[in-house]
């Protein structure tokens, strides 16, 4: 494979809302650049990046897919990412190793939830970005309307570098505002353009936008600004120089236009990426910490530096096993070398190294600083790990994922598969750290948690396809609690006489409520030795065991103080077991008399929705017994904060999307337990008793 200088590399993530045509246009870019010989289609399941079974079945991108092509002696590493909310973790993985982001916008819908989120993630990583108004071949599209909405949301630094020639059925090219030339394409053609004069009806409009662009180029550099003030213009070289600096310092965000399915605007986009996006050399040195300390360290983008590489994606591929995608920030990775996994303090031997193009892999023996590659069969390395030189280790920052918002209980369809579930899901978690799996002993269910219902469906599909394990997903039980509102006293007396030594324990208990969240407190209030000291721990143990299963519906009892204040014992028959049983009996009696109630978990929900759906979403949250805490505008979006009982949030991700035409998303976190309404409590108790009877 051809070797490239570091300044000839461009690492770019392709991001944006689902349905904005990212995969189709990426396919067109690969075709235009000659990396593939034929353009595939998402609907037919033949695109280069959406090659996995689940992507073909669902007809959407599910995983971040690294691709590459060559354009004008530059290597472009393009990472195609999902646009569906459930898979935004993949977007973060891609942006973590990119030097720029190409954000797609639908011309009719404008800035959508995932457009906004992609922008925020790019901000988080400090990336230059450009926006592409795609799908301009569709009916009723208006580039200038989309541009206005982009500028309204992201500011007037989002400036068109190109204007469309024609609309919808007549969209055939773009006007380059830097060169003031028309790029005319053949619809469904090779993706390259013929340079022509600007159509007369666009000349004045183009001149106006070009003037604003030149002002932005001058404002990016003080020297250029002085010349612009003196002479009123910049040379062609200075114009490009100023724009390049503006893009790389995030003072200018190019806006482009295209129609991916027709292969219109693709070469112009490739030109723009090469000309204005930074190479790895233009980026700051990689920063990390010395392992085991907070001491900051840096690595320059130089093959001569000690190795610093970051694994941003791990997948399992048929016939070759685990494949780890990585970016080299310093040094180089060679076949056969030993590297140090800093996160796991393990040594890995580098086997075959590939440059990947979807499922096509081209073996390379070396990946140098600034480039991206893939390596097979690393034993202990997973997503988010740093690989370095053992003699000069550095720990690079990991990836922070959003907490899961959807929980489902899972169980195998066959009992023989119980052990396989944990093994299979553990392997899948190594590839996709955005979901969690664990056994919840309180509700006695295995809980799978992820970013949405589709996310969990895909995990279950992978489990079946790769590990042969079929599972059922059911609604998880809600971890209710029981507590008391009053004080009560009760005697627990356990007396049993059989042949020989008997059992005798007698404990008088007083219980009272504690403030919410205080848990359990045991007080030894015995005086006069009516219960010997050696039996006091057994009394506490008996109460703690009784706490695990309440008297109303069998849920744990919380926020209670129990005081042992009296009792009696038998010099021969008393034992720790007898006092433990007596204490448990007394505690349960006392709880029944202390106004027991059920508590339910309350979640703080943050829903991000478009303005026009705010009323519907707030009404729905209120109907779920939610309390609206406030609203914060975020461009044309609204962030609604509310407290909602967990029991009312089952399948809420799907419901929210249906309310908002797929544009709403939410996060949630536990805040506290509180009493539930009486009618709800009665139903929960009835359901619990019915379940116990069924068992």
XYZ file of C-alpha atoms in Angstrom:
695
model
C 0.000 0.000 0.000
C 1.241 3.513 -0.784
C 2.950 5.362 2.054
C 1.779 8.868 2.930
C 3.419 11.703 4.785
C 1.641 12.785 7.956
C 0.604 16.054 6.323
C -1.147 14.017 3.608
C -3.492 12.336 6.105
C -7.048 13.432 6.944
C -9.014 11.658 9.686
C -12.692 12.527 9.336
C -15.908 11.308 10.954
C -19.125 11.394 8.936
C -21.915 12.198 11.413
C -25.490 13.473 11.568
C -29.121 12.536 12.083
C -30.495 9.263 10.732
C -31.852 9.501 7.207
C -29.579 12.389 6.211
C -27.787 10.219 3.650
C -24.407 9.798 5.362
C -23.823 6.227 4.216
C -24.986 6.872 0.654
C -22.781 9.933 0.265
C -19.833 8.135 1.864
C -20.363 5.409 -0.722
C -20.335 8.092 -3.425
C -17.095 9.556 -2.028
C -15.407 6.142 -2.174
C -16.651 5.631 -5.732
C -15.577 9.088 -6.875
C -12.119 8.559 -5.377
C -11.783 5.151 -7.051
C -11.683 3.145 -3.814
C -14.652 1.049 -5.002
C -15.731 0.195 -8.536
C -19.489 0.319 -8.054
C -21.804 2.289 -5.776
C -23.905 0.159 -3.482
C -27.282 1.107 -2.008
C -28.542 1.058 1.575
C -31.924 -0.341 0.508
C -30.238 -3.252 -1.258
C -27.809 -3.903 1.614
C -24.818 -3.483 -0.704
C -22.987 -0.438 0.694
C -19.361 -0.711 1.728
C -19.878 0.488 5.304
C -23.226 -1.137 6.212
C -22.069 -4.690 5.585
C -22.961 -6.412 8.858
C -25.996 -8.685 9.001
C -27.936 -6.494 11.414
C -27.249 -3.367 9.319
C -28.465 -5.068 6.167
C -31.568 -6.337 7.984
C -32.479 -2.989 9.584
C -31.234 -0.866 6.650
C -29.458 1.568 8.962
C -25.889 2.055 10.169
C -25.356 0.452 13.558
C -21.569 0.479 13.979
C -18.875 3.039 13.235
C -17.054 1.790 10.144
C -13.541 3.005 9.235
C -12.960 3.404 5.477
C -10.262 5.033 3.400
C -9.638 6.457 -0.042
C -7.060 8.555 -1.860
C -7.756 12.000 -3.246
C -5.108 14.250 -4.827
C -2.238 12.337 -3.184
C -3.902 12.469 0.242
C -5.213 9.555 2.253
C -8.646 10.180 3.726
C -9.658 7.978 6.653
C -13.461 8.309 6.672
C -15.452 6.854 9.575
C -19.126 6.362 8.697
C -21.255 6.503 11.847
C -24.865 5.685 12.811
C -27.444 8.461 12.947
C -29.936 6.615 15.124
C -30.090 7.765 18.766
C -29.557 4.254 20.138
C -26.065 4.090 18.668
C -24.583 7.485 19.538
C -21.846 5.693 21.482
C -20.424 4.718 18.088
C -20.335 8.405 17.131
C -18.257 9.224 20.201
C -15.829 6.401 19.381
C -15.332 7.790 15.876
C -14.971 11.435 16.885
C -12.481 10.487 19.598
C -9.874 9.643 16.925
C -10.843 12.165 14.240
C -9.336 15.523 13.340
C -12.538 16.845 11.777
C -16.236 16.116 11.480
C -18.488 16.307 8.430
C -22.005 16.860 9.811
C -24.940 16.059 7.535
C -28.153 18.077 7.496
C -31.441 17.233 5.816
C -32.646 20.244 3.792
C -36.312 20.061 4.816
C -35.923 18.999 8.459
C -32.871 21.192 9.152
C -31.054 20.805 12.481
C -32.368 17.682 14.223
C -31.610 16.060 17.556
C -28.696 13.946 16.335
C -27.336 16.860 14.270
C -27.248 18.830 17.473
C -25.703 15.983 19.441
C -23.015 15.409 16.797
C -22.129 19.115 17.016
C -21.869 18.876 20.809
C -19.629 15.812 20.629
C -17.398 17.557 18.074
C -17.229 20.491 20.480
C -16.314 18.126 23.308
C -13.328 16.879 21.318
C -12.453 20.331 19.971
C -12.861 19.333 16.321
C -13.162 21.546 13.242
C -16.320 20.708 11.349
C -18.171 21.361 8.133
C -21.854 20.906 7.383
C -23.259 19.250 4.283
C -26.836 19.978 3.234
C -27.484 16.678 1.480
C -30.458 15.216 -0.422
C -30.899 18.369 -2.499
C -32.325 16.231 -5.303
C -35.489 15.619 -3.244
C -38.710 17.535 -3.863
C -39.414 20.809 -2.056
C -35.836 21.242 -0.842
C -34.476 24.716 -0.217
C -30.750 25.070 0.467
C -31.098 28.673 1.656
C -33.815 27.804 4.139
C -31.637 25.006 5.518
C -28.682 27.408 5.665
C -30.747 29.910 7.654
C -31.702 27.243 10.186
C -28.101 26.057 10.466
C -26.949 29.617 11.135
C -29.755 30.165 13.616
C -28.613 27.130 15.604
C -24.829 27.184 15.149
C -24.174 30.851 14.449
C -23.163 32.950 11.462
C -19.706 31.349 11.439
C -21.412 28.568 9.444
C -20.792 29.971 5.968
C -21.527 28.510 2.538
C -18.428 27.592 0.542
C -20.689 26.417 -2.291
C -24.138 27.329 -3.604
C -26.389 24.835 -5.430
C -27.009 25.035 -9.161
C -30.663 24.162 -9.640
C -33.068 22.569 -7.164
C -34.655 19.131 -6.805
C -34.875 17.598 -10.297
C -32.626 20.301 -11.748
C -29.843 20.084 -9.138
C -26.753 19.454 -11.249
C -23.838 21.102 -9.515
C -22.437 23.742 -7.196
C -20.847 27.162 -7.383
C -17.401 27.306 -5.740
C -17.382 30.651 -3.918
C -13.591 30.647 -3.553
C -12.733 30.183 -7.218
C -16.030 31.637 -8.514
C -16.409 28.708 -10.872
C -19.303 26.309 -11.417
C -18.730 22.605 -10.723
C -21.136 20.862 -13.078
C -21.834 17.160 -12.479
C -23.469 14.391 -14.461
C -26.341 13.015 -12.364
C -25.628 9.346 -11.550
C -22.177 9.945 -13.034
C -18.608 9.339 -11.862
C -18.744 12.056 -9.184
C -16.198 14.337 -10.837
C -17.135 17.718 -12.246
C -16.576 19.962 -15.215
C -15.446 23.465 -14.297
C -17.516 26.109 -16.056
C -18.527 29.749 -15.719
C -21.132 30.569 -13.081
C -24.693 30.714 -14.440
C -25.707 34.337 -14.943
C -28.698 34.098 -12.589
C -26.409 33.068 -9.705
C -23.600 35.553 -10.229
C -24.855 38.352 -7.959
C -25.861 35.933 -5.207
C -22.494 34.185 -5.397
C -20.617 37.500 -5.264
C -22.521 38.508 -2.128
C -21.761 35.246 -0.296
C -18.137 35.345 -1.502
C -17.664 38.779 0.036
C -18.834 37.511 3.432
C -16.521 34.523 3.049
C -13.559 36.781 2.301
C -14.334 38.837 5.389
C -14.286 35.646 7.469
C -10.945 34.630 5.918
C -9.444 38.021 6.774
C -10.819 37.947 10.335
C -9.082 34.627 10.978
C -5.606 36.218 10.713
C -4.490 39.677 11.873
C -2.045 40.146 9.003
C -4.721 39.298 6.456
C -7.196 41.544 8.202
C -4.841 44.522 7.895
C -4.363 43.868 4.181
C -8.109 43.461 3.685
C -8.717 46.835 5.330
C -5.955 48.462 3.251
C -6.763 46.928 -0.145
C -10.331 45.720 0.201
C -9.484 42.236 -1.061
C -7.184 39.233 -0.660
C -5.188 37.305 -3.228
C -6.407 33.802 -4.088
C -3.617 32.272 -1.992
C -4.379 34.522 0.974
C -8.102 33.759 0.644
C -7.494 30.018 0.922
C -4.893 30.537 3.665
C -7.324 32.587 5.759
C -10.179 30.135 5.285
C -7.949 27.216 6.186
C -6.898 28.937 9.403
C -10.505 29.893 10.134
C -11.694 26.308 9.686
C -8.900 24.805 11.756
C -9.360 27.294 14.592
C -13.126 26.768 14.500
C -13.877 30.373 13.531
C -15.365 29.228 10.220
C -17.610 26.230 9.551
C -17.982 25.514 5.812
C -21.470 24.673 4.546
C -21.617 22.523 1.397
C -24.391 21.033 -0.734
C -24.790 17.617 -2.323
C -27.003 14.780 -3.494
C -25.278 11.559 -2.504
C -27.522 9.144 -4.361
C -26.921 11.032 -7.623
C -23.204 11.521 -6.919
C -23.487 15.300 -7.223
C -21.181 17.468 -5.114
C -18.903 14.624 -4.053
C -15.639 15.747 -5.645
C -16.239 19.258 -4.275
C -16.602 17.782 -0.776
C -13.402 15.756 -1.165
C -11.575 18.875 -2.346
C -12.809 20.817 0.672
C -11.741 18.128 3.156
C -8.227 17.992 1.669
C -7.837 21.762 1.338
C -9.230 22.992 4.668
C -9.349 20.218 7.265
C -6.241 19.752 9.423
C -3.743 16.956 9.061
C -2.583 15.263 12.276
C 0.426 17.595 12.211
C -1.879 20.590 12.488
C -3.430 19.256 15.681
C -2.048 19.756 19.209
C 0.198 17.052 20.636
C -1.622 14.089 22.167
C -2.082 14.591 25.900
C -2.323 11.855 28.497
C -1.189 10.985 31.988
C 1.582 8.936 33.492
C 0.030 5.576 34.480
C -0.876 5.497 38.145
C -0.674 9.260 38.606
C -2.259 12.535 37.513
C 0.979 13.809 35.964
C 0.268 15.129 32.478
C 2.317 13.898 29.533
C 2.361 14.702 25.825
C 3.367 12.923 22.631
C 4.185 14.740 19.411
C 2.811 13.420 16.123
C 6.124 11.900 15.120
C 7.087 8.319 14.138
C 10.304 8.749 16.144
C 8.405 9.337 19.412
C 7.600 6.449 21.812
C 4.402 4.669 20.812
C 1.025 6.099 21.842
C -1.999 4.484 20.163
C -5.671 4.413 21.090
C -8.111 1.553 20.415
C -11.431 3.181 19.557
C -13.440 0.194 18.364
C -13.346 -3.566 18.869
C -15.490 -5.940 16.839
C -15.640 -9.656 16.159
C -15.422 -10.605 12.497
C -16.247 -13.990 10.965
C -13.218 -16.127 10.106
C -10.651 -13.796 11.707
C -11.925 -13.238 15.254
C -11.542 -10.007 17.173
C -10.507 -6.949 15.202
C -9.264 -3.834 17.012
C -9.351 -0.462 15.253
C -6.738 1.993 16.495
C -5.231 5.381 15.801
C -1.525 5.983 16.254
C -0.819 9.351 17.872
C 2.952 8.920 18.166
C 5.496 6.318 17.104
C 4.436 3.451 14.851
C 2.818 0.012 15.050
C 4.550 -2.794 13.134
C 3.647 -6.417 12.574
C 5.435 -8.635 15.092
C 6.213 -5.954 17.667
C 5.273 -6.177 21.347
C 3.222 -3.314 22.775
C 2.067 -2.477 26.300
C -1.654 -2.207 27.077
C -1.532 0.510 29.713
C -5.128 0.077 30.945
C -4.699 -3.625 31.672
C -0.934 -3.744 32.315
C -0.580 -6.483 29.698
C 1.771 -7.140 26.804
C 0.283 -7.720 23.368
C 1.986 -9.096 20.278
C 0.928 -7.271 17.113
C -0.185 -9.729 14.423
C -1.616 -8.867 11.041
C -2.333 -5.179 10.508
C -4.970 -4.024 8.033
C -6.346 -0.959 6.346
C -10.086 -1.636 6.172
C -12.715 -0.785 3.612
C -15.868 -2.267 5.106
C -15.482 -6.024 5.032
C -12.534 -5.687 2.657
C -9.183 -5.739 4.452
C -5.830 -4.916 2.907
C -2.826 -6.099 4.875
C -0.189 -3.524 5.747
C 2.928 -4.048 7.793
C 3.083 -0.610 9.372
C 0.819 2.157 10.688
C 2.636 5.373 11.567
C 1.827 8.435 13.629
C -1.402 10.129 12.539
C -2.857 7.130 10.708
C -5.611 4.620 11.463
C -5.431 0.845 11.148
C -6.798 -2.439 12.468
C -5.083 -5.392 14.104
C -6.405 -8.894 14.756
C -6.454 -11.152 17.800
C -5.240 -8.937 20.617
C -5.951 -11.043 23.695
C -6.596 -8.448 26.390
C -7.299 -5.240 24.483
C -10.727 -3.663 24.159
C -12.433 -0.401 23.236
C -10.895 2.581 25.021
C -7.500 1.020 25.751
C -4.141 2.728 25.217
C -1.237 0.883 23.600
C 2.229 2.253 24.294
C 5.905 1.489 24.634
C 6.443 -0.282 27.975
C 9.606 1.756 28.528
C 7.725 5.047 28.112
C 4.064 4.418 28.988
C 1.320 7.018 28.610
C -2.390 6.675 29.323
C -4.539 8.506 26.768
C -8.018 9.816 27.731
C -10.765 7.246 27.282
C -14.308 7.663 25.970
C -17.154 8.768 28.232
C -20.432 7.189 27.175
C -23.961 8.284 28.027
C -25.607 6.142 30.716
C -28.154 3.547 29.498
C -31.783 4.702 29.529
C -33.642 1.471 28.742
C -33.675 -1.659 30.922
C -35.072 -5.063 30.011
C -35.083 -8.333 31.879
C -33.725 -11.254 29.892
C -33.877 -14.997 30.367
C -32.877 -17.877 28.111
C -35.515 -19.752 26.149
C -33.653 -22.934 27.065
C -32.253 -23.692 30.539
C -29.173 -25.195 28.906
C -28.251 -21.702 27.692
C -28.107 -20.033 31.120
C -24.313 -20.183 31.328
C -23.869 -19.145 27.687
C -25.780 -15.882 28.210
C -23.191 -14.353 30.526
C -20.298 -15.487 28.355
C -21.860 -14.191 25.144
C -22.958 -10.850 26.567
C -19.570 -10.355 28.191
C -17.918 -10.792 24.794
C -20.387 -8.422 23.169
C -19.790 -5.832 25.892
C -16.109 -5.776 24.989
C -17.163 -4.588 21.535
C -19.936 -2.278 22.702
C -19.303 -0.726 26.137
C -22.479 1.369 25.875
C -24.686 -1.421 27.242
C -24.541 -3.042 30.649
C -25.527 -6.472 31.867
C -25.875 -7.744 35.392
C -27.968 -9.809 37.752
C -30.170 -7.727 40.041
C -30.494 -9.802 43.184
C -33.220 -7.569 44.566
C -35.672 -8.186 41.738
C -34.100 -11.569 40.885
C -33.681 -10.823 37.185
C -30.830 -10.512 34.688
C -30.998 -6.913 33.471
C -29.800 -5.738 30.066
C -29.558 -1.939 29.818
C -28.822 0.145 26.728
C -29.481 3.345 24.822
C -32.862 2.280 23.408
C -35.123 -0.580 22.442
C -33.452 -1.046 19.057
C -30.041 -1.107 20.730
C -31.184 -3.999 22.945
C -32.826 -5.771 19.980
C -29.537 -5.658 18.074
C -27.618 -7.033 21.065
C -30.069 -9.940 21.348
C -29.788 -10.576 17.589
C -25.995 -10.694 17.865
C -26.230 -13.032 20.839
C -28.335 -15.454 18.818
C -26.336 -15.227 15.602
C -22.857 -15.452 17.085
C -23.342 -17.545 20.191
C -26.469 -19.541 19.346
C -28.291 -18.290 22.442
C -31.936 -17.252 22.197
C -33.342 -15.078 24.977
C -36.679 -13.539 25.877
C -36.875 -9.878 26.889
C -39.533 -8.915 29.405
C -40.476 -5.852 31.392
C -38.182 -5.663 34.423
C -39.689 -5.622 37.883
C -39.580 -2.277 39.628
C -37.385 -2.287 42.765
C -39.966 -0.920 45.177
C -39.222 -0.443 48.868
C -41.317 -0.649 52.025
C -41.122 1.648 55.021
C -43.210 2.830 57.975
C -44.874 6.127 58.868
C -45.489 5.490 62.573
C -44.027 4.013 65.748
C -44.907 0.605 67.115
C -43.791 -1.956 69.673
C -44.092 -5.708 69.447
C -42.859 -8.854 71.098
C -41.191 -11.619 69.186
C -41.124 -14.844 71.153
C -39.790 -18.111 69.846
C -40.262 -21.158 72.034
C -39.937 -24.742 70.959
C -39.676 -27.776 73.190
C -38.818 -31.162 71.814
C -37.061 -34.124 73.317
C -33.899 -32.849 74.960
C -32.768 -29.225 74.793
C -35.373 -26.730 73.536
C -35.238 -23.298 71.875
C -36.138 -20.070 73.635
C -35.771 -16.441 72.572
C -37.810 -13.415 73.654
C -37.255 -9.904 72.226
C -39.299 -6.720 72.645
C -38.734 -4.252 69.816
C -39.651 -0.628 69.235
C -39.552 0.650 65.629
C -39.827 4.183 64.260
C -39.286 5.851 60.890
C -36.028 7.474 59.837
C -35.617 10.307 57.307
C -35.765 9.162 53.693
C -32.504 7.654 52.523
C -31.098 6.877 56.002
C -31.433 3.113 55.619
C -31.528 1.089 58.857
C -30.350 1.762 62.379
C -30.229 -0.768 65.240
C -30.173 0.424 68.841
C -29.309 -1.764 71.822
C -31.552 -0.365 74.556
C -31.421 -3.343 76.900
C -30.797 -2.625 80.587
C -30.324 -5.032 83.426
C -29.140 -7.903 81.267
C -32.666 -9.122 80.409
C -31.124 -10.186 77.069
C -27.497 -11.299 77.491
C -24.915 -9.391 75.433
C -23.951 -12.518 73.531
C -27.456 -12.676 71.981
C -27.679 -8.974 70.973
C -25.865 -9.493 67.598
C -28.272 -12.329 66.810
C -31.227 -9.994 67.407
C -29.747 -7.436 64.982
C -29.071 -10.168 62.440
C -32.666 -11.406 62.690
C -33.992 -7.894 62.083
C -31.669 -7.339 59.124
C -32.854 -10.589 57.543
C -36.484 -9.515 58.087
C -35.684 -6.205 56.350
C -35.023 -8.061 53.111
C -38.672 -9.032 52.672
C -41.371 -6.635 53.798
C -44.882 -7.390 55.011
C -46.885 -5.574 52.313
C -45.543 -6.990 49.053
C -42.243 -8.649 49.894
C -39.994 -5.670 49.053
C -37.029 -4.592 51.222
C -37.804 -2.388 54.218
C -35.813 0.843 54.527
C -35.485 3.966 56.675
C -36.315 2.315 59.986
C -34.777 2.465 63.451
C -35.273 -0.668 65.547
C -34.577 -0.631 69.276
C -34.281 -3.776 71.382
C -35.503 -2.573 74.798
C -36.662 -5.694 76.678
C -36.846 -9.456 76.567
C -36.084 -12.614 78.479
C -33.975 -15.715 78.146
C -33.618 -19.270 79.400
C -30.292 -20.315 80.863
C -30.374 -23.657 79.012
C -32.686 -23.328 76.005
C -31.733 -19.870 74.713
C -29.455 -19.696 71.674
C -28.386 -17.247 68.982
C -30.704 -18.979 66.497
C -33.685 -18.656 68.824
C -33.092 -14.921 69.352
C -32.577 -14.351 65.623
C -35.939 -15.982 64.874
C -37.652 -14.121 67.725
C -36.309 -10.767 66.503
C -37.506 -11.454 62.964
C -40.987 -12.341 64.231
C -41.168 -9.265 66.457
C -39.980 -6.924 63.731
C -42.608 -8.122 61.254
C -45.364 -7.743 63.846
C -44.228 -4.229 64.661
C -44.066 -3.191 60.990
C -47.684 -4.241 60.468
C -48.712 -1.891 63.278
C -46.477 1.046 62.240
C -48.463 2.228 59.189
C -46.401 0.473 56.516
C -46.313 2.013 53.029
C -44.677 1.304 49.682
C -41.996 3.543 48.197
C -41.191 3.827 44.505
C -37.987 4.957 42.761
C -38.138 8.457 41.260
C -36.003 9.324 38.239
C -34.909 12.725 37.023
C -35.633 12.772 33.295
C -34.053 15.209 30.840
C -35.863 15.174 27.502
C -34.470 17.062 24.491
C -37.241 17.808 22.011
C -38.012 20.264 19.186
C -40.005 23.365 20.164
C -43.152 22.295 18.370
C -43.488 19.093 20.412
C -42.800 20.618 23.827
C -46.446 20.816 24.867
C -47.208 17.227 23.892
C -44.145 15.897 25.705
C -44.861 17.870 28.869
C -48.461 16.668 28.837
C -47.304 13.084 28.449
C -44.810 13.405 31.310
C -47.537 14.837 33.529
C -49.826 11.926 32.638
C -47.068 9.618 33.890
C -47.311 11.202 37.338
C -44.324 13.358 36.462
C -43.461 16.739 37.984
C -42.067 19.274 35.527
C -38.992 20.953 37.040
C -38.205 23.380 34.265
C -37.372 24.025 30.621
C -34.221 25.380 29.005
C -34.066 26.532 25.365
C -31.315 25.043 23.230
C -31.559 26.611 19.800
C -34.793 25.326 18.281
C -34.840 22.553 20.848
C -36.134 22.516 24.395
C -34.617 20.627 27.303
C -37.403 19.537 29.642
C -36.457 18.398 33.150
C -38.952 16.377 35.139
C -39.158 13.876 37.970
C -41.044 10.740 37.006
C -41.630 7.405 38.784
C -39.527 4.628 37.232
C -42.638 2.459 36.893
C -44.018 4.991 34.381
C -40.944 5.034 32.129
C -41.102 1.593 30.563
C -40.438 1.922 26.797
C -40.289 5.692 27.170
C -37.534 6.061 24.541
C -39.819 4.610 21.885
C -42.815 6.620 23.073
C -40.830 9.882 23.091
C -39.626 9.290 19.560
C -43.173 8.622 18.397
C -44.280 11.927 19.946
C -41.478 13.845 18.240
C -41.217 12.173 14.816
C -38.011 10.446 15.894
C -36.345 13.693 16.933
C -36.606 13.477 20.733
C -34.204 11.792 23.115
C -33.840 11.558 26.867
C -31.542 10.626 29.702
C -32.496 9.639 33.231
C -30.930 9.196 36.643
C -32.188 7.926 39.971
C -32.800 10.653 42.571
C -34.711 9.133 45.511
C -37.533 6.948 46.788
C -40.875 8.417 47.771
C -44.372 7.248 48.724
C -46.724 6.369 45.898
C -50.430 7.208 45.610
C -52.730 4.870 47.504
C -54.466 3.506 44.400
C -51.128 2.708 42.776
C -49.894 1.064 45.975
C -52.965 -1.164 46.164
C -52.404 -2.388 42.625
C -48.709 -3.128 43.260
C -49.578 -5.087 46.406
C -52.296 -7.039 44.583
C -49.920 -7.879 41.725
C -47.250 -9.023 44.193
C -49.671 -11.304 46.011
C -50.900 -12.741 42.714
C -47.319 -13.450 41.663
C -46.576 -15.137 44.990
C -49.706 -17.273 44.662
C -48.701 -18.287 41.133
C -45.313 -19.466 42.375
